[in-house]
Backbone as JSON Lines, residues from 0, in Angstrom:
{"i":0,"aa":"X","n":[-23.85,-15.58,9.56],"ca":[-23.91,-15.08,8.21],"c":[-24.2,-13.58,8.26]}
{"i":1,"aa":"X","n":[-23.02,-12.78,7.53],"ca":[-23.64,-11.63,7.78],"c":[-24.78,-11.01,6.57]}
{"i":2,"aa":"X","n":[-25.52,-9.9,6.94],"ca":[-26.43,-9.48,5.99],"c":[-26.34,-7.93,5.27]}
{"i":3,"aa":"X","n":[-25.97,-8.2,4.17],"ca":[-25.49,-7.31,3.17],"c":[-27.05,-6.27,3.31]}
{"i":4,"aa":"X","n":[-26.61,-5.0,3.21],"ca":[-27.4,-3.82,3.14],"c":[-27.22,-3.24,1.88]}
{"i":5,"aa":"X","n":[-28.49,-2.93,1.17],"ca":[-28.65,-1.92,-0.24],"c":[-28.27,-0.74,-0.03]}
{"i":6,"aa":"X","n":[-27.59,-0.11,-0.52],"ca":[-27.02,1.45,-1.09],"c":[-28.57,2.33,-0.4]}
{"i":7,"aa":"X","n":[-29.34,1.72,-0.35],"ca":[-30.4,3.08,0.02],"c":[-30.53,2.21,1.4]}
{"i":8,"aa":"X","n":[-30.55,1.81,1.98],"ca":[-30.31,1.63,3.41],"c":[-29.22,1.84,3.86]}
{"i":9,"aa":"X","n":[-27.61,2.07,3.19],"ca":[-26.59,2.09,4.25],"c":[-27.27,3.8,4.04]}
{"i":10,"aa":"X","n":[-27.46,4.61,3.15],"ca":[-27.62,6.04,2.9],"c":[-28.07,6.5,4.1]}
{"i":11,"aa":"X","n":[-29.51,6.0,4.43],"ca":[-30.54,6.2,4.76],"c":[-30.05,5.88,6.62]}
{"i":12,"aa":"X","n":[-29.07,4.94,7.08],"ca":[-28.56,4.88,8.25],"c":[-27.56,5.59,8.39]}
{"i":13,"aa":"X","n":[-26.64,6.16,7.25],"ca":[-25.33,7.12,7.86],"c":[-26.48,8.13,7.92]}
{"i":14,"aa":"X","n":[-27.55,8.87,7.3],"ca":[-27.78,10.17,7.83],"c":[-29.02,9.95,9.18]}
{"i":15,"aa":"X","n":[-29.24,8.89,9.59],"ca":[-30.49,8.47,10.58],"c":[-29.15,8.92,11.59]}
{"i":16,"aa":"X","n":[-28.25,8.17,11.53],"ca":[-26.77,8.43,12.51],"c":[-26.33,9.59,12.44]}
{"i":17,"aa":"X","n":[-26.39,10.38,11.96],"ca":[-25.29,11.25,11.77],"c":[-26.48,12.48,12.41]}
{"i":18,"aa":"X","n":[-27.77,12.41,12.33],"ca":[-28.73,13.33,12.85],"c":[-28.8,13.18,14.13]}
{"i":19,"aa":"X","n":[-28.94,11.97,14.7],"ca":[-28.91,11.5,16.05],"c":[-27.52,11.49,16.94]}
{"i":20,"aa":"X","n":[-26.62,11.61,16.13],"ca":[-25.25,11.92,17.14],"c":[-25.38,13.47,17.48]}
{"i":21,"aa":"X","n":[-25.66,14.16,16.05],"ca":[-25.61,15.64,16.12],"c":[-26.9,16.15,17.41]}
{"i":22,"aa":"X","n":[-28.04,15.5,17.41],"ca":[-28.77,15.88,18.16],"c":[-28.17,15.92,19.62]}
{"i":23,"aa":"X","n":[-27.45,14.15,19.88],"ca":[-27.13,13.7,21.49],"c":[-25.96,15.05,21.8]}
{"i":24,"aa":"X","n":[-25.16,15.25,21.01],"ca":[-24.19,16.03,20.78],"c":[-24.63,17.81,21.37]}
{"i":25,"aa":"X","n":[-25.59,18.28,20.51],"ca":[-26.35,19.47,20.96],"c":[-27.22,19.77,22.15]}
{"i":26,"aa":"X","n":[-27.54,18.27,22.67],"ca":[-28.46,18.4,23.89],"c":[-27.13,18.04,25.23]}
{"i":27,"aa":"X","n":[-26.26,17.76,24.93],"ca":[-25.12,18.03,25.87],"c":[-24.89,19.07,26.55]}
{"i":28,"aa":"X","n":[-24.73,19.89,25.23],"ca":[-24.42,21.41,25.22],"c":[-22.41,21.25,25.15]}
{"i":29,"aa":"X","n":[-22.01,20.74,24.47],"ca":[-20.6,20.21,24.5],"c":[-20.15,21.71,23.8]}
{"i":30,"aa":"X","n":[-18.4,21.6,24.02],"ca":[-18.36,22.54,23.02],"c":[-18.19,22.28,21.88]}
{"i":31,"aa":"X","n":[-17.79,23.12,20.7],"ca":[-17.84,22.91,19.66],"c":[-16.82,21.68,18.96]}
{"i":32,"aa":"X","n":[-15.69,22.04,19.92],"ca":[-14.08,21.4,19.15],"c":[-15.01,19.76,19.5]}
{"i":33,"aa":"X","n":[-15.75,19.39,21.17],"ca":[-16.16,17.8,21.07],"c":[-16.72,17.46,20.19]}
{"i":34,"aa":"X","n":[-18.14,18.58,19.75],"ca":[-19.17,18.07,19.24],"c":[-18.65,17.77,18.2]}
{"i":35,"aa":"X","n":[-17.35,18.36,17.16],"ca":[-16.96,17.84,15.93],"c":[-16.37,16.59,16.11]}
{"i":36,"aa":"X","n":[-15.55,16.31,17.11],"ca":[-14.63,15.0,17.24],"c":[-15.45,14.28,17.53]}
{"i":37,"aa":"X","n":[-16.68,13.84,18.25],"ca":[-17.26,13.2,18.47],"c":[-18.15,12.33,17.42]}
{"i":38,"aa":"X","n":[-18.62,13.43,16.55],"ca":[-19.21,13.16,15.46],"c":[-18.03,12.76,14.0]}
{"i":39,"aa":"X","n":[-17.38,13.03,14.1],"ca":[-15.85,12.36,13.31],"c":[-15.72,11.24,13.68]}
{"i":40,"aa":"X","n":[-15.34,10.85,15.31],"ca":[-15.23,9.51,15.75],"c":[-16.39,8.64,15.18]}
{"i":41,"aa":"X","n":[-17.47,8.68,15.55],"ca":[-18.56,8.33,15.5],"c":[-18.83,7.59,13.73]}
{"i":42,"aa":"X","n":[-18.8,9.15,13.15],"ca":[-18.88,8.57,11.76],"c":[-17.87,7.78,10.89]}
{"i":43,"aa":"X","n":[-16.66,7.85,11.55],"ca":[-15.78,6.96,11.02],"c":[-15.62,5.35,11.21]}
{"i":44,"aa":"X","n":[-16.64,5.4,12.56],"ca":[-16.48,4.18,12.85],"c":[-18.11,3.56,12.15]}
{"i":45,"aa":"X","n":[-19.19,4.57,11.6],"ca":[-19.69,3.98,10.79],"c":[-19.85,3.53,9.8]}
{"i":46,"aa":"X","n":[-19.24,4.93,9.3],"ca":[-18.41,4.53,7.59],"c":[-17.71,3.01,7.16]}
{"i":47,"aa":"X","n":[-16.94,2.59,8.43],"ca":[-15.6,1.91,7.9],"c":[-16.55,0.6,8.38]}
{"i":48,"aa":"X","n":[-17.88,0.38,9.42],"ca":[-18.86,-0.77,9.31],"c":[-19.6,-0.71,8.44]}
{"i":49,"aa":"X","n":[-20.1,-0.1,7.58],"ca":[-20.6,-0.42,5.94],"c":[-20.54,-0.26,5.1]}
{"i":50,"aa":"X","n":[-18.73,0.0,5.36],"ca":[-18.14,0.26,3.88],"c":[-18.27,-0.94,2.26]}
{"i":51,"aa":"X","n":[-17.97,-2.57,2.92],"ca":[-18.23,-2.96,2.12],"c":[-19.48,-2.92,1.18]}
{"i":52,"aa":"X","n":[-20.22,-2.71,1.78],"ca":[-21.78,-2.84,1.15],"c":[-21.85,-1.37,0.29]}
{"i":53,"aa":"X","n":[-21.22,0.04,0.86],"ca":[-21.28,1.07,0.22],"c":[-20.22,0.97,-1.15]}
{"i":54,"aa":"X","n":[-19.2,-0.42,-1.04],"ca":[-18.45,0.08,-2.06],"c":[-19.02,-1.13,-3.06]}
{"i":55,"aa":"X","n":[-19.87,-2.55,-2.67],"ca":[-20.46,-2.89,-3.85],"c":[-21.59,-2.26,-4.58]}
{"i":56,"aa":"X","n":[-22.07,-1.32,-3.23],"ca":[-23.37,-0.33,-4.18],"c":[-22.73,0.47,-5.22]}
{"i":57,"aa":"X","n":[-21.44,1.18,-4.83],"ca":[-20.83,2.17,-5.76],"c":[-20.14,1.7,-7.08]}
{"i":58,"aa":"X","n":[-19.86,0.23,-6.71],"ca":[-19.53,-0.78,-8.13],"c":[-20.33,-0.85,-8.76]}
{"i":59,"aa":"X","n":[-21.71,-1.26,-8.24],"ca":[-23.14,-1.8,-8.4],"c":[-23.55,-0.56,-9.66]}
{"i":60,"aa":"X","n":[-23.82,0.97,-9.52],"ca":[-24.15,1.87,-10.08],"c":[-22.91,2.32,-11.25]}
{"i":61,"aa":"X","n":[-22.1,2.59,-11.06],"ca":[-20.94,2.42,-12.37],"c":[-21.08,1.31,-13.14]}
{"i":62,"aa":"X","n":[-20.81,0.31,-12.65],"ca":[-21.13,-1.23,-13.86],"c":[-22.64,-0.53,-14.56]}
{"i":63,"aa":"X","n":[-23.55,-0.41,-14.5],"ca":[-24.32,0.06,-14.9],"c":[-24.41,0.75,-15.61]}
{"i":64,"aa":"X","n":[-23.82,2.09,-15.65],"ca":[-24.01,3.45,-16.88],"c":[-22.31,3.22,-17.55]}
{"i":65,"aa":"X","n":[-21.73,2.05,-16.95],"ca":[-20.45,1.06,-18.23],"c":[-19.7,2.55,-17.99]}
{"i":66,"aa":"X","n":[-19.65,2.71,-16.53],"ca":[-17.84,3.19,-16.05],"c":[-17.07,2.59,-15.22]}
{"i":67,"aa":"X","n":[-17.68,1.25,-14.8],"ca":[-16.66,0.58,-13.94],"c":[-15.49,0.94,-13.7]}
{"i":68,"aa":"X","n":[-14.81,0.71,-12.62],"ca":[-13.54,1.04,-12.25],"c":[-12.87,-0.49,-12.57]}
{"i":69,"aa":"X","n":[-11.86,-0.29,-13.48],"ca":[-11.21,-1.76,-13.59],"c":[-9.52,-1.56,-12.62]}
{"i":70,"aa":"X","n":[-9.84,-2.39,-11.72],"ca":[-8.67,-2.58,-10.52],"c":[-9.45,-2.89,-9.13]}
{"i":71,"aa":"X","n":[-8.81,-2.53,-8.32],"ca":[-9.41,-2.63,-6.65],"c":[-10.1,-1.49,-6.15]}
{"i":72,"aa":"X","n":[-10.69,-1.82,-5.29],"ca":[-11.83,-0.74,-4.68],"c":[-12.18,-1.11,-3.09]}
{"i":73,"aa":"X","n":[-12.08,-0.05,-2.26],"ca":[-12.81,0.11,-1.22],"c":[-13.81,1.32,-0.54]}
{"i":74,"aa":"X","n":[-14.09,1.45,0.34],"ca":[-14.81,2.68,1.12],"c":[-13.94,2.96,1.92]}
{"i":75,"aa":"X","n":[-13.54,4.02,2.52],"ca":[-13.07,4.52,3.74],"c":[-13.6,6.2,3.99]}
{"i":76,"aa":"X","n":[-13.07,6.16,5.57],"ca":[-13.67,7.98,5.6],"c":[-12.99,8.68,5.57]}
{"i":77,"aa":"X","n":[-13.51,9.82,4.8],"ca":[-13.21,11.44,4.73],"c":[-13.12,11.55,5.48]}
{"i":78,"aa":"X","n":[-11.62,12.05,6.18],"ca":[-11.5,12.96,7.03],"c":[-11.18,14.2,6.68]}
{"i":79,"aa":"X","n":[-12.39,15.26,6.91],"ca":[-12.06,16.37,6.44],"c":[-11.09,17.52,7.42]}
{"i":80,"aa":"X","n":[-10.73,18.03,6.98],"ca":[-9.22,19.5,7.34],"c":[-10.03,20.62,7.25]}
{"i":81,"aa":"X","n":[-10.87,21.55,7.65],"ca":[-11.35,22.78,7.13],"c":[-12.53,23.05,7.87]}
{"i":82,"aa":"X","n":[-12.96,23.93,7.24],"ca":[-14.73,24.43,7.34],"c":[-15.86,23.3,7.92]}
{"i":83,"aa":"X","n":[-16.47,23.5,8.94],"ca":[-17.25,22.74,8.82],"c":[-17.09,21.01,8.88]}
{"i":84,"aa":"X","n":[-18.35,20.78,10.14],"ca":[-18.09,19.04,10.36],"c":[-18.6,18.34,9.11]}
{"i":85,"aa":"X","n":[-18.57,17.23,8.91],"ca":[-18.98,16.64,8.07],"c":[-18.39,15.04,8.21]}
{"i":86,"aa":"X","n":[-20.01,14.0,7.79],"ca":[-19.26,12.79,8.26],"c":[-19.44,12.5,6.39]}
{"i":87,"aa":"X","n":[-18.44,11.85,6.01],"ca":[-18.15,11.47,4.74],"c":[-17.46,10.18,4.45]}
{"i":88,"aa":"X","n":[-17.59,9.66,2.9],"ca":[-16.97,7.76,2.74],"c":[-16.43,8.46,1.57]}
{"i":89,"aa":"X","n":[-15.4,7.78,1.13],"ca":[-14.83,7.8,-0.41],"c":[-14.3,6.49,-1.06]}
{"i":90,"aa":"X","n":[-14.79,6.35,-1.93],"ca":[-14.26,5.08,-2.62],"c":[-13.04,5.19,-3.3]}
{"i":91,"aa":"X","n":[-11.6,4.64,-2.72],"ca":[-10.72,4.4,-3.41],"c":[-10.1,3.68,-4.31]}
{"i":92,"aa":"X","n":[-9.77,3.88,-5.2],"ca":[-9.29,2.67,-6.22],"c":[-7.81,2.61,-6.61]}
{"i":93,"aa":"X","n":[-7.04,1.76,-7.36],"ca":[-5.76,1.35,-7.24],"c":[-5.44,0.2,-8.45]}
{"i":94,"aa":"X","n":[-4.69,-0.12,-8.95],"ca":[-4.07,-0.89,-9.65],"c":[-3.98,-1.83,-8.65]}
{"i":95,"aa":"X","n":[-3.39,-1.74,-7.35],"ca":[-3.12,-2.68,-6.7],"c":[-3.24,-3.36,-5.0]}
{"i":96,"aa":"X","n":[-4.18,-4.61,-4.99],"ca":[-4.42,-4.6,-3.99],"c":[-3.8,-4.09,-2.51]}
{"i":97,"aa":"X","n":[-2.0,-3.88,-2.53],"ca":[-1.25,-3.52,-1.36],"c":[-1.57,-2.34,-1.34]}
{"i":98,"aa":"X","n":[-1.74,-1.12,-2.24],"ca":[-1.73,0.04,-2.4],"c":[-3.49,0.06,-1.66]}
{"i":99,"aa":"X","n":[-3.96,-0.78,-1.8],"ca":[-5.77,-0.51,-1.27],"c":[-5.49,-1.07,-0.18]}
{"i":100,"aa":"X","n":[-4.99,-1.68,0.5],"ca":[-4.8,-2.63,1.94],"c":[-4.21,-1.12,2.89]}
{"i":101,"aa":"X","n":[-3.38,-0.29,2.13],"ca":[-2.5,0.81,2.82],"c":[-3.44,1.89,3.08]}
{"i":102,"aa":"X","n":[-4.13,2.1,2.21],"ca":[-5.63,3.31,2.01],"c":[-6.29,3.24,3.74]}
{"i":103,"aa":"X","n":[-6.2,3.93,4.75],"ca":[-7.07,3.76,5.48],"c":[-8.05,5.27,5.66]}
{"i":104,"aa":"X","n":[-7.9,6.28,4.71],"ca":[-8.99,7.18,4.86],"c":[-8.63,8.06,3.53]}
{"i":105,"aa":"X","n":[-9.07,9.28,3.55],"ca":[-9.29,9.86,2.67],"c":[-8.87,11.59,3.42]}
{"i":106,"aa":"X","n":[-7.91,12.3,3.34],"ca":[-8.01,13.53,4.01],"c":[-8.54,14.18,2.71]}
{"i":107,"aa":"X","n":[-9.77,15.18,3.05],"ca":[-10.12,16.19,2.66],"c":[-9.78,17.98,2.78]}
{"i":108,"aa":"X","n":[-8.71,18.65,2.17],"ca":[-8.41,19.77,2.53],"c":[-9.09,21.02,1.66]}
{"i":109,"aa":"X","n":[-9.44,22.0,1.86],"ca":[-10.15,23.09,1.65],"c":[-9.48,24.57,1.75]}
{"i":110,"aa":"X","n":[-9.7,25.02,0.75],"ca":[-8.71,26.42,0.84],"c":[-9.67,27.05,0.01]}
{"i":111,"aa":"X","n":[-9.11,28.77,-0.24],"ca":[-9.95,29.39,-0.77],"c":[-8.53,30.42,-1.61]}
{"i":112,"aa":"X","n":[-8.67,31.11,-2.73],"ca":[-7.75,31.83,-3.19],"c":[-8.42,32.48,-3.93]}
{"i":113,"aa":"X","n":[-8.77,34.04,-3.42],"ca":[-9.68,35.07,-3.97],"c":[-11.08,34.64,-4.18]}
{"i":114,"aa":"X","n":[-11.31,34.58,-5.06],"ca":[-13.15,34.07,-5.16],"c":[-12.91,32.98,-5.81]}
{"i":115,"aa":"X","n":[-11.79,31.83,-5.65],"ca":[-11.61,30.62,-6.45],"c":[-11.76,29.86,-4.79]}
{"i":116,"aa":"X","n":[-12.57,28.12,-4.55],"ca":[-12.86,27.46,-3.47],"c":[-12.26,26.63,-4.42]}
{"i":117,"aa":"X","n":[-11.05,25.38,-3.57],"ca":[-10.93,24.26,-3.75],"c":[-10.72,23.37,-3.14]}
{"i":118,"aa":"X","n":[-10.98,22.03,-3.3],"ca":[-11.4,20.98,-2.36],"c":[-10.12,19.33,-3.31]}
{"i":119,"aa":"X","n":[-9.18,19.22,-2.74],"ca":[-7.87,17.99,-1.9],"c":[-8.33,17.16,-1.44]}
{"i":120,"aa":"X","n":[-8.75,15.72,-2.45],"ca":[-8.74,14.61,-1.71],"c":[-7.77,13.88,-2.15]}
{"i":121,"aa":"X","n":[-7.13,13.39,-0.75],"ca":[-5.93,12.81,-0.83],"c":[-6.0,11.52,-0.07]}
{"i":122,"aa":"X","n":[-5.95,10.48,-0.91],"ca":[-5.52,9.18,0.06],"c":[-5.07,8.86,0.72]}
{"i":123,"aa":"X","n":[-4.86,8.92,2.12],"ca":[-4.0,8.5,3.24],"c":[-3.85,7.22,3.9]}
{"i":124,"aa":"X","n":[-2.92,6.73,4.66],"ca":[-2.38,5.46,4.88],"c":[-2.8,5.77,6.7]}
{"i":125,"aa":"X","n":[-3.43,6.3,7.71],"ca":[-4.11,7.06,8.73],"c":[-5.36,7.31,8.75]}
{"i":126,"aa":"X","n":[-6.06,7.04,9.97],"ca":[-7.19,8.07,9.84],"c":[-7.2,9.2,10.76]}
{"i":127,"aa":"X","n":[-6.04,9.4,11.4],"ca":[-5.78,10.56,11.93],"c":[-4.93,11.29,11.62]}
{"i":128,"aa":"X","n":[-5.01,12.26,10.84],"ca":[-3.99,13.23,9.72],"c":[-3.12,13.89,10.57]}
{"i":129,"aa":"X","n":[-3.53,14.29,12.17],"ca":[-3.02,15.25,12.84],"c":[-1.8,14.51,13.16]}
{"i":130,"aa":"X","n":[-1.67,12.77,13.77],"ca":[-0.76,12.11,14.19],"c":[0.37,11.69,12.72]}
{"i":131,"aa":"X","n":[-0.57,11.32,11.72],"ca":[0.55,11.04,10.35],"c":[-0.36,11.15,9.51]}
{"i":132,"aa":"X","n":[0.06,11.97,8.55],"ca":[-0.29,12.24,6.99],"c":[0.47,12.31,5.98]}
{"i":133,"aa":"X","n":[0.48,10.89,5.45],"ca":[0.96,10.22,4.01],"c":[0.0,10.14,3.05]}
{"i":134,"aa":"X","n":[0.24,10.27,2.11],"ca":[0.05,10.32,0.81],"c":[-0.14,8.45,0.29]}
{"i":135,"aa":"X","n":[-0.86,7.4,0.38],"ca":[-0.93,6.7,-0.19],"c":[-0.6,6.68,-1.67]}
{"i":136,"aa":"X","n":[0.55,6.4,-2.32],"ca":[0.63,6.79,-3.53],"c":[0.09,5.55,-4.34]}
{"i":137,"aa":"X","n":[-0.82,5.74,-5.91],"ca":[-0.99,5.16,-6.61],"c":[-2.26,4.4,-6.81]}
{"i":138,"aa":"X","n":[-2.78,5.03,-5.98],"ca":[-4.14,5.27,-5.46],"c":[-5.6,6.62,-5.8]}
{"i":139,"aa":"X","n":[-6.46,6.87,-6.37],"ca":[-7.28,7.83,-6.3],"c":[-8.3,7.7,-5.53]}
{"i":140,"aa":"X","n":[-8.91,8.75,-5.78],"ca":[-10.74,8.91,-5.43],"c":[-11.24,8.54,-6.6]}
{"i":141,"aa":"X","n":[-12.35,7.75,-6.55],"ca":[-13.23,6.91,-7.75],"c":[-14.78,7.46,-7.13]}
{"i":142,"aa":"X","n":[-15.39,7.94,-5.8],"ca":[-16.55,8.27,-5.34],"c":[-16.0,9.09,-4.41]}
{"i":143,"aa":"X","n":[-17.43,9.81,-4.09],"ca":[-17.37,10.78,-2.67],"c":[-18.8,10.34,-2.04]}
{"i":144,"aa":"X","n":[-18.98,10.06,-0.86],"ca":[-20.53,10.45,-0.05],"c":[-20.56,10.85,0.81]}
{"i":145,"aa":"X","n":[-20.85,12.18,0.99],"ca":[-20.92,13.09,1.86],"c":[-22.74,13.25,2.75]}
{"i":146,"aa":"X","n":[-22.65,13.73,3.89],"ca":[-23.74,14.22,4.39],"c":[-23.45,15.3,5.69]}
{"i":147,"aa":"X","n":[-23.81,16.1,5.18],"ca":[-23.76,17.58,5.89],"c":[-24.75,17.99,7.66]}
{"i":148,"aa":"X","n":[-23.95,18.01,7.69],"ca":[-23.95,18.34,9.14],"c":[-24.76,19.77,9.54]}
């Protein structure tokens, strides 16, 4: 039987994880390009083990202040494109369960145009953008959870 975790315990273990990779990571002395992939790998493969529980917490808190998302929903990870590591989950939603079965991450892209910053989340059918990056169509972002590196 498995055992469902509260929204403040999965929180509270992606950043217990995400401090302790960054630490093992810095006491290496790796370079920079590992220490990010490592901690990408790492957090993706935590993200996508408590995603369910992060995406009934994120149901859990919308039903609540009566914004539910009416359709399908999951967690998957941000993979971010840009500035800076960062391990991140996003909750996707969809009209339709095939369109959420196809969702396997979230690319995050970042640009800047004069003193305007903007931030591209795009649903992808990959979690490696570099090998294939599609556009899951028909699909959004419904959450973000980020923790900074």
């Amino acid at each position: 039987m498995k055992k469902k975790l509260n929204g403040k315990t999965a929180t509270a273990l992606i950043c217990a994880f995400a401090l302790s990779v960054a630490s093992a990571a810095m006491a290496l002395d790796l370079g920079d390009i590992l220490k990010k992939g490592a901690i990408g790998i790492a957090g993706g493969w935590l993200v996508t083990a408590i995603s369910p529980q992060m995406n009934d917490f994120i149901n859990t808190i919308t039903f609540n202040k009566g914004v539910a998302y009416d359709g399908y929903t999951k967690v998957v990870p941000i993979v971010s494109i840009g500035d800076g590591a960062r391990i991140g989950a996003a909750q996707v939603g969809a009209t339709t369960q095939s369109a959420i079965d196809r969702t396997k991450a979230v690319a995050q892209l970042e640009g800047e145009f004069s003193s305007v910053r903007a931030t591209a989340l795009i649903p992808i059918d990959s979690t490696n953008p570099i090998q294939r990056f599609r556009r899951v169509k028909g699909v959004g972002v419904t959450a973000i959870i980020n923790v900074k590196l």
